Coordinates of C-alpha atoms in Angstrom, one line a residue:
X852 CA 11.6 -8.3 -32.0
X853 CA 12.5 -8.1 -28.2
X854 CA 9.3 -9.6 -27.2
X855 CA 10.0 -12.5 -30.5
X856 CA 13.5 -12.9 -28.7
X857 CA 12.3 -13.0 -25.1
X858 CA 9.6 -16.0 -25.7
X859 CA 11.9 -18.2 -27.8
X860 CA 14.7 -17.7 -24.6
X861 CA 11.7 -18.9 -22.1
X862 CA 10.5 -21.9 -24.4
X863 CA 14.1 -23.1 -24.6
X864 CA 14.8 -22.8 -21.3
X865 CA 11.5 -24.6 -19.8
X866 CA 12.3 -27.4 -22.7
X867 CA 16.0 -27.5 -20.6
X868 CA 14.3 -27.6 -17.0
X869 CA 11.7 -30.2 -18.3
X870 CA 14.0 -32.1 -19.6
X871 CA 16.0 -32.1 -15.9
X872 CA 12.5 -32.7 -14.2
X873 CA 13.6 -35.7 -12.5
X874 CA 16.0 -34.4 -9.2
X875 CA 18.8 -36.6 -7.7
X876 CA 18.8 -37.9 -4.4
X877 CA 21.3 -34.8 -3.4
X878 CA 18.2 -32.6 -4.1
X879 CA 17.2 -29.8 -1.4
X880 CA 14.9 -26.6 -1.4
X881 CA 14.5 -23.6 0.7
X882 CA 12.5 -20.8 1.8
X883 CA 14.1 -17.4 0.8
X884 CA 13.2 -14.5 2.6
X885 CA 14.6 -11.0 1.9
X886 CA 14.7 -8.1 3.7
X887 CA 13.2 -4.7 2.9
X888 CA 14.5 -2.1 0.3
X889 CA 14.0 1.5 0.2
X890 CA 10.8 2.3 -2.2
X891 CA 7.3 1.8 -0.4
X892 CA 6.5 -1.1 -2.6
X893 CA 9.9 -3.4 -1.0
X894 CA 9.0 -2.2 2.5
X895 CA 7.7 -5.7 3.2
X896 CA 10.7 -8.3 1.9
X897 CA 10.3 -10.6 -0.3
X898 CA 9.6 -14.5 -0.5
X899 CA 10.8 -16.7 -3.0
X900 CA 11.4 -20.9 -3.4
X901 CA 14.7 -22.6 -3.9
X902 CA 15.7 -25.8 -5.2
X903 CA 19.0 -27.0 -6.0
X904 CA 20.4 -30.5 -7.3
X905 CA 24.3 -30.4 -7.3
X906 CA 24.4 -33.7 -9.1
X907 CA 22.4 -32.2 -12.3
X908 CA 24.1 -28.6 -11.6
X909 CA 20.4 -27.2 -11.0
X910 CA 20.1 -24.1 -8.4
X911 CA 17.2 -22.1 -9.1
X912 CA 15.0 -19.8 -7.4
X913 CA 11.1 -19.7 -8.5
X914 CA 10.3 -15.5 -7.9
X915 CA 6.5 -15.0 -7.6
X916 CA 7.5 -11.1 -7.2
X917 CA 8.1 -10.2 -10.9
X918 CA 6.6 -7.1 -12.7
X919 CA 7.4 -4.3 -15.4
X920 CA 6.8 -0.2 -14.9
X921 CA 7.2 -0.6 -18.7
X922 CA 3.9 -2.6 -19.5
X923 CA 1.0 -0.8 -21.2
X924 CA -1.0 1.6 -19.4
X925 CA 0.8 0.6 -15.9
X926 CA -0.5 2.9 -13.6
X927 CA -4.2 2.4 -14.9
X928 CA -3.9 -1.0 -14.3
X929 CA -2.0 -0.8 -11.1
X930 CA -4.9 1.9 -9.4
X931 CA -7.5 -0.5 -10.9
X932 CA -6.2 -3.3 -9.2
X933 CA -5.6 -5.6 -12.2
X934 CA -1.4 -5.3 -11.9
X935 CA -0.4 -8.7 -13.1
X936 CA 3.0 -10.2 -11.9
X937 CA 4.3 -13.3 -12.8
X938 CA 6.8 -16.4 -11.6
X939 CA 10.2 -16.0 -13.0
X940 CA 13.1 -18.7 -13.0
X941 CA 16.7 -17.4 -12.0
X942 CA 19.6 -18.6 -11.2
X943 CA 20.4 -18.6 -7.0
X944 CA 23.4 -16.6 -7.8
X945 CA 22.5 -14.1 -10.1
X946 CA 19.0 -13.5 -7.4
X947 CA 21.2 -13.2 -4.5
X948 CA 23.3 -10.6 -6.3
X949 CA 20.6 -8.7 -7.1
X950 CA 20.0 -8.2 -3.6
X951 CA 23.1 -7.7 -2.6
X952 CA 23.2 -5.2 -4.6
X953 CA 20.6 -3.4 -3.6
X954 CA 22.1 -4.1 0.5
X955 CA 19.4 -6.2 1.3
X956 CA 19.7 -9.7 3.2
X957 CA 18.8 -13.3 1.9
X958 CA 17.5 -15.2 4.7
X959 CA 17.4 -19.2 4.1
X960 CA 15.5 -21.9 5.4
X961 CA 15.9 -25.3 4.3
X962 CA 13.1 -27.5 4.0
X963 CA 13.1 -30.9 5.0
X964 CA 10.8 -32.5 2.4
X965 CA 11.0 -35.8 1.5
X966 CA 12.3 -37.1 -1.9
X967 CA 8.5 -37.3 -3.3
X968 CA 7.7 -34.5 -2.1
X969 CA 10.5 -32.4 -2.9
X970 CA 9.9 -33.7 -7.0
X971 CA 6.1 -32.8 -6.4
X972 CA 7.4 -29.2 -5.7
X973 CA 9.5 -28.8 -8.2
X974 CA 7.4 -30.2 -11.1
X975 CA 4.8 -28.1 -9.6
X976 CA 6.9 -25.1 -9.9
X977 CA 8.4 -26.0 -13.3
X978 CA 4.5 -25.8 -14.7
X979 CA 3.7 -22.6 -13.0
X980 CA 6.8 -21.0 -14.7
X981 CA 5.2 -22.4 -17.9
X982 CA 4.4 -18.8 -20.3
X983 CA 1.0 -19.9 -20.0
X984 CA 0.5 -20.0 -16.3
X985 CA 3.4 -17.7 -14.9
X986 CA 1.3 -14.8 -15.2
X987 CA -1.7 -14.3 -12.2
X988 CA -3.3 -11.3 -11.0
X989 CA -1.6 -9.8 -8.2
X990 CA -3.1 -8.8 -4.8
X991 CA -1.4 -7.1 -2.0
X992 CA -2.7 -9.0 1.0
X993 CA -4.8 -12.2 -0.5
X994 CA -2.3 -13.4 -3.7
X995 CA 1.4 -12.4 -3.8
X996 CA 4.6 -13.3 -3.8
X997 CA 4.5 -14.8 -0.1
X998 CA 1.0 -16.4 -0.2
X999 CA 1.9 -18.1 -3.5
X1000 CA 5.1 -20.1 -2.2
X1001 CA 3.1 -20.3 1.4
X1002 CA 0.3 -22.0 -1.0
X1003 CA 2.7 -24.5 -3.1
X1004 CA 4.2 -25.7 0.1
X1005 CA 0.7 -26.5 1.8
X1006 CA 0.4 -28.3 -1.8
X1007 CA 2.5 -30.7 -2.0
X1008 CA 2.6 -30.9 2.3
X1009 CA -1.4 -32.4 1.6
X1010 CA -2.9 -28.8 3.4
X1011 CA -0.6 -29.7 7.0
X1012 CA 0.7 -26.1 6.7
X1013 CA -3.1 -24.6 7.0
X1014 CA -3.6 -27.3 9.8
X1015 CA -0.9 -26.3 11.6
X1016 CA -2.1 -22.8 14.1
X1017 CA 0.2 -19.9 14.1
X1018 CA 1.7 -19.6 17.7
X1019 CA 0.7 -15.8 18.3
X1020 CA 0.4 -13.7 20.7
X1021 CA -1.1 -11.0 19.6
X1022 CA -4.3 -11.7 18.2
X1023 CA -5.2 -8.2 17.9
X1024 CA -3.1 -6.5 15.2
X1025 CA -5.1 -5.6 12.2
X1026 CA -4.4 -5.0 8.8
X1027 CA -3.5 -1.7 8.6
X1028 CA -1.3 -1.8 11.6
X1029 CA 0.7 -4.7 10.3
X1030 CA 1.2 -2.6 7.2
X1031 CA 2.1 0.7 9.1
X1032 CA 4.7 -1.7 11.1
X1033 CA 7.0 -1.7 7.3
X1034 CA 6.2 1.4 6.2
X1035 CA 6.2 3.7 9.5
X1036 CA 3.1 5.7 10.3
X1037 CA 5.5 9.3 9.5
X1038 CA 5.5 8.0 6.0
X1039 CA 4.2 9.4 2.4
X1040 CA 3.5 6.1 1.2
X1041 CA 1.5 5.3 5.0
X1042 CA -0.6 8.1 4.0
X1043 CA -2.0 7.3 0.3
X1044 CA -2.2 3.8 2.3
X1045 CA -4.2 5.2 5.2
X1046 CA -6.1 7.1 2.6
X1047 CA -7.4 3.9 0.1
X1048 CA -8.0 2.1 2.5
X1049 CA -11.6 1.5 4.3
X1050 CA -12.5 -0.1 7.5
X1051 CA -12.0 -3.3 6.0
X1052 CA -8.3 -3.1 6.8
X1053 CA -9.0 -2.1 10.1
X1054 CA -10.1 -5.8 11.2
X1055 CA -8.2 -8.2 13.1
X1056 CA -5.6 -10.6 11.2
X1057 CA -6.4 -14.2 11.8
X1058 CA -4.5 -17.2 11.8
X1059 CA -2.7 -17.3 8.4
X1060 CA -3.9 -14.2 7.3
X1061 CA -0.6 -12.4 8.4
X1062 CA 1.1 -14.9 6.1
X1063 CA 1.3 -12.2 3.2
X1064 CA 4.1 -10.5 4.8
X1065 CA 7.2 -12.5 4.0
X1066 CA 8.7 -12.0 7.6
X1067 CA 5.9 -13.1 9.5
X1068 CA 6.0 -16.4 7.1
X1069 CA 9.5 -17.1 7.2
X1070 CA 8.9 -16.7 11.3
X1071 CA 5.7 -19.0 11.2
X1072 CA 7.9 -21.8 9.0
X1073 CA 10.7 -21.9 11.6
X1074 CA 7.7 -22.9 14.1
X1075 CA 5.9 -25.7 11.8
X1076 CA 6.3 -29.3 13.5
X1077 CA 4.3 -32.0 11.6
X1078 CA 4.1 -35.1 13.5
X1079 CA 8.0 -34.9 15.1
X1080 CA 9.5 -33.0 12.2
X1081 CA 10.2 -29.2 11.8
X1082 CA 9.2 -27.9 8.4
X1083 CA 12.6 -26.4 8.0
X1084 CA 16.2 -27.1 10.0
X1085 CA 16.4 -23.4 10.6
X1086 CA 14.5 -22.7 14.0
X1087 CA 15.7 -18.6 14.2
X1088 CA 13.0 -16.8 14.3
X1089 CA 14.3 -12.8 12.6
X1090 CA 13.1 -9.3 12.6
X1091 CA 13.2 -6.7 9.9
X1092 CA 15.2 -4.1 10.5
X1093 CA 12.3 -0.9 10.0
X1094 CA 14.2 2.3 9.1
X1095 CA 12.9 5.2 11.3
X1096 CA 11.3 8.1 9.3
X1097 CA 12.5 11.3 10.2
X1098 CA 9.2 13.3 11.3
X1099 CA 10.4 17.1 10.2
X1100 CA 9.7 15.5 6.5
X1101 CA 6.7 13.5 7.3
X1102 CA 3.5 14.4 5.9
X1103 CA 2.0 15.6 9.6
X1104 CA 4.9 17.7 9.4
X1105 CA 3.8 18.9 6.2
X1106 CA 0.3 19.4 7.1
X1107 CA 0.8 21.4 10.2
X1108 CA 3.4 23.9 8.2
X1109 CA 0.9 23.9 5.4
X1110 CA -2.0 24.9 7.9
X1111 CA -0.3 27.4 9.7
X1112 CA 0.6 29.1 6.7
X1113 CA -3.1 28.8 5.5
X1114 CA -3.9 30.8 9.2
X1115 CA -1.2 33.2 8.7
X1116 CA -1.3 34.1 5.5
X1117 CA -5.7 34.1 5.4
X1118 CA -5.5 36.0 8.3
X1119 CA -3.0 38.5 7.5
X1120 CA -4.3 39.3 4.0
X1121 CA -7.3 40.0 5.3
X1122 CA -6.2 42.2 8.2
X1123 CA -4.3 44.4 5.2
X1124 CA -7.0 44.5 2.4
X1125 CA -10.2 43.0 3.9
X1126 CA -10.6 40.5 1.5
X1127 CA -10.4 36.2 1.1
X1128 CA -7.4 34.7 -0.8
X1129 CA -9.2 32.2 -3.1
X1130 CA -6.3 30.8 -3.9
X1131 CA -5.8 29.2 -0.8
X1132 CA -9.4 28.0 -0.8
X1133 CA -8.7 26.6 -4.7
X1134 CA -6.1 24.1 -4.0
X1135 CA -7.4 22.8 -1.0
X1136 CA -10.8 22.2 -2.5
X1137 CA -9.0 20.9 -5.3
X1138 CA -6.8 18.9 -3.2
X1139 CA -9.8 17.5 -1.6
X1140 CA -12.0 16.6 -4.9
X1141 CA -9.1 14.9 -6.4
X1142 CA -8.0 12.4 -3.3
X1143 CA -12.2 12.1 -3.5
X1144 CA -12.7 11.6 -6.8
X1145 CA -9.6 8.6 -6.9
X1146 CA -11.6 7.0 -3.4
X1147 CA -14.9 6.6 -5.4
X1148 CA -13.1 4.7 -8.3
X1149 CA -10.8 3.1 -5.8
X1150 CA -14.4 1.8 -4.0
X1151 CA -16.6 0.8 -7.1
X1152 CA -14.2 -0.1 -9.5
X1153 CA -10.7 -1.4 -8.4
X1154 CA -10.5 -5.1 -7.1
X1155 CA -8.0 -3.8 -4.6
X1156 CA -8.2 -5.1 -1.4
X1157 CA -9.3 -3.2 1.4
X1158 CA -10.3 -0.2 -0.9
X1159 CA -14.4 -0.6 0.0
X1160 CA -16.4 1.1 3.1
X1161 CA -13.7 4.1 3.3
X1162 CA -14.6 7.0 5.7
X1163 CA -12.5 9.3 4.2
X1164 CA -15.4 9.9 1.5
X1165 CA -16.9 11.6 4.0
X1166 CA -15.2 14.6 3.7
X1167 CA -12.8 13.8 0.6
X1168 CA -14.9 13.7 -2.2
X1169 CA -16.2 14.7 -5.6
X1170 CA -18.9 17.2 -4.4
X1171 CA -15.8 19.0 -3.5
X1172 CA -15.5 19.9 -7.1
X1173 CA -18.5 22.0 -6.6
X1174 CA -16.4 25.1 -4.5
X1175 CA -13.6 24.4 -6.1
X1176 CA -15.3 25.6 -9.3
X1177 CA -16.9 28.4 -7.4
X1178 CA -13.8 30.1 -6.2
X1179 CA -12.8 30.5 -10.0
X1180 CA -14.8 33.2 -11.1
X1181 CA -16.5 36.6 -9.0
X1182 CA -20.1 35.0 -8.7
X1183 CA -19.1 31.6 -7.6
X1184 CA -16.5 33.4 -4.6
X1185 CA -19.8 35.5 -3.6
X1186 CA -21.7 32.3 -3.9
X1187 CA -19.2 30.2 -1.9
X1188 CA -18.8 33.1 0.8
X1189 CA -22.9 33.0 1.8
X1190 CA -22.4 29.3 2.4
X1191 CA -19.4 29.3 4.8
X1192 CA -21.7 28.7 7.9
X1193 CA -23.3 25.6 5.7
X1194 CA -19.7 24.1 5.0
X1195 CA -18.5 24.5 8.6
X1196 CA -21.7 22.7 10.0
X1197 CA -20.8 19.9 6.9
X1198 CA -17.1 19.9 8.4
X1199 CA -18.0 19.7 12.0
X1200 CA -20.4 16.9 10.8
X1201 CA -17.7 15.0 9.3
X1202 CA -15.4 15.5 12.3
X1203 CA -18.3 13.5 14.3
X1204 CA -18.6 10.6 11.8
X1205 CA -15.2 10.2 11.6
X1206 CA -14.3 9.6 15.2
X1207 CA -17.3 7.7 15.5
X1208 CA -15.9 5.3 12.8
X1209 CA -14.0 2.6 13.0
X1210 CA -11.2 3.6 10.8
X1211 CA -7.8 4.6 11.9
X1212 CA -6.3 7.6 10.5
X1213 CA -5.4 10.5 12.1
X1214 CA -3.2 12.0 9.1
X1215 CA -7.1 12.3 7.1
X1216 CA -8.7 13.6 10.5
X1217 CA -6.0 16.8 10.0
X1218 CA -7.3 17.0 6.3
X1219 CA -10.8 17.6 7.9
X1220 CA -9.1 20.0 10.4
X1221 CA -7.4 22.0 7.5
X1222 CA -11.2 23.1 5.5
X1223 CA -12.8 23.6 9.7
X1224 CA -10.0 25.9 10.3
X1225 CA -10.5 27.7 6.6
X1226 CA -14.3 27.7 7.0
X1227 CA -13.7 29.4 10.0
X1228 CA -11.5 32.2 9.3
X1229 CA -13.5 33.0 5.7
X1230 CA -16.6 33.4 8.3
X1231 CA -14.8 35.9 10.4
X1232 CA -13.4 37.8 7.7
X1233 CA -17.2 37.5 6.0
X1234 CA -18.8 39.2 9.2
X1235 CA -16.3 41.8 9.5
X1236 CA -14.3 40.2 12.9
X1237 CA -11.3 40.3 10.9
X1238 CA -10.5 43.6 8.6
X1239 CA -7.9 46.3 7.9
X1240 CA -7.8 48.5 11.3
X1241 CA -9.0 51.8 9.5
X1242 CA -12.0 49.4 7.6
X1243 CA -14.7 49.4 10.6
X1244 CA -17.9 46.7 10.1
X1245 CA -20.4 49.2 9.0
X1246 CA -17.5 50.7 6.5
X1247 CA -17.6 47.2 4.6
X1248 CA -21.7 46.7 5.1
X1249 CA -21.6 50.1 3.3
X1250 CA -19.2 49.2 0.6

């Protein structure tokens, strides 16, 4: 019945809007950029289209950023890359509240289109906000809700927006570092970032490929000049604001506590009683097959971008499900504790590959780190380096 009510709401409000197609001469539209919120998912801002006609008491903003937690199987979808978002229509005041609300800024640019292309706009918009087109399939770098409003304004400016070069500097910055830029490299969300992602991410942006990010195209439209005119009458160019990340509660800081306290504790518990702690060896293998396990769906089955050619199978993957298993009963630990020497030569291995490769992330290099550092100390406590002071070598061969 919500669902019933919902539609009949959007059909009569589209049959309003159609009916109001035609603007007045007082029309104007704008650019809306917003700046970032807390979760890892608003680290970047958001873009969105204005138009307002005081005459015809129309002031709308066209949202390209809309999506529900509540639709079915979300996450599934969302880890598969097929998260659909759609355009919603809202009123300017009720959007700007929002925002407000959450204490994020509204940036505006007013666009100096002409009366033709102004209505071109907004009849374009008005059918994309149509309940059989609002919906599209929703991309991270290639189709969101920057690129879309980037695209309908090259649209109805006949492709002089893709003409026109970006004035950068930097040439350089790749994927992956323009991300890291929102989200701070001491970050969780960084990591599981740094973790999907392959090589691919590791190339250089070019030209309007850096459009995605709703800063670096609300800074490229203040710098648009087609033949004498600016694109918009707002030449300020603005900066995000990036929230530092304290580093005590980043996830280096995590892995460096959890690795000493793998040392210690391995190390002490087998100074006392001459014996491995499995359990240690359980959850980091089954850390490690998980993480691998979600890469190799994340590579041959999710349309995400970026998510292809990934290094970190290398050593995160589902043949770690193999010790993990092992360390579960007596004859798999036995197993698993002959083959320490083979797993350290496979993690050394790893370690080579890895800074040989052209990805960039040291947060999985300490992953790699973490099993070396356990292979190790399970083949000193194996050969009788480390034991109980009164538990000589030959006392253990014996036993």
């Amino acid at each position: 019945m919500k669902r019933l009510a919902t539609l009949v709401i959007t059909f009569l409000f589209c049959a309003f809007l159609n009916a109001q197609a035609v603007l007045s001469s007082q029309a104007m539209s704008s650019l809306l950029t917003c700046s970032p919120g807390e979760p890892v998912y608003l680290k970047f801002g958001h873009t969105a289209i204005r138009v307002c006609d005081a005459k015809q008491d129309i002031d709308l903003v066209f949202n390209y950023g809309v999506f529900s937690f509540d639709e079915d199987n979300f996450i599934m979808h969302f880890v598969a890359g097929e998260t659909d978002y759609q355009l919603a229509v809202q009123s300017y005041n009720r959007f700007v509240n929002s925002y407000i609300a959450e204490g994020r800024k509204v940036f505006e640019q007013p666009l100096n289109l002409d009366s033709v292309q102004l209505q071109e706009l907004f009849s374009k918009l008005l059918i994309n906000s149509q309940p059989e087109n609002k919906v599209y399939r929703y991309n991270f770098i290639f189709d969101n809700c920057a690129t879309r409003p980037y695209a309908m304004l090259d649209s109805v400016l006949n492709g002089q927006l893709k003409a026109y070069p970006p004035h950068y500097a930097d040439t350089t910055t790749t994927f992956r570092q323009a991300i890291r830029h929102y989200t701070h490299t001491n970050s969780w969300g960084q990591l599981g970032i740094d973790l999907c992602f392959g090589t691919d991410a590791d190339q250089p942006m070019r030209n309007h490929e850096r459009l995605f990010l709703p800063e670096q195209l609300m800074n490229y439209v203040a710098t648009v000049d087609m033949g004498g005119q600016r694109l918009t009458s707002s030449i300020d160019t603005l900066t995000f604001k990036i929230e530092p990340v304290n580093w005590w509660t980043s996830p280096a800081a995590a892995m460096l506590l959890a690795l000493v306290i793998t040392l210690v504790f391995s190390l002490s518990y087998a100074w006392r009683k001459g014996k491995v702690p499995y359990l240690i060896d359980s959850i980091l293998y089954l850390l490690a097959a998980l993480i691998g396990t979600l890469l190799i769906y994340l590579w041959f089955f999710s349309v995400h971008a970026f998510v292809q050619n990934n290094w970190n199978i290398v050593i995160l993957n589902p043949l770690m499900w193999l010790p993990f298993i092992c360390t579960l009963f007596r004859r798999g630990r036995h197993w698993l504790n002959l083959r320490q020497r083979t797993l350290l030569a496979y993690d050394l291995t790893a370690v080579a590959a890895y800074m040989l490769s052209p990805q960039d992330n040291m947060l999985v290099f300490t992953l790699i780190m973490a099993l070396v550092t356990l292979h190790t100390t399970r083949i000193l406590i194996a050969s009788g380096v480390i034991a109980p002071p009164n538990k000589t070598k030959s006392d253990k061969k014996n036993k």
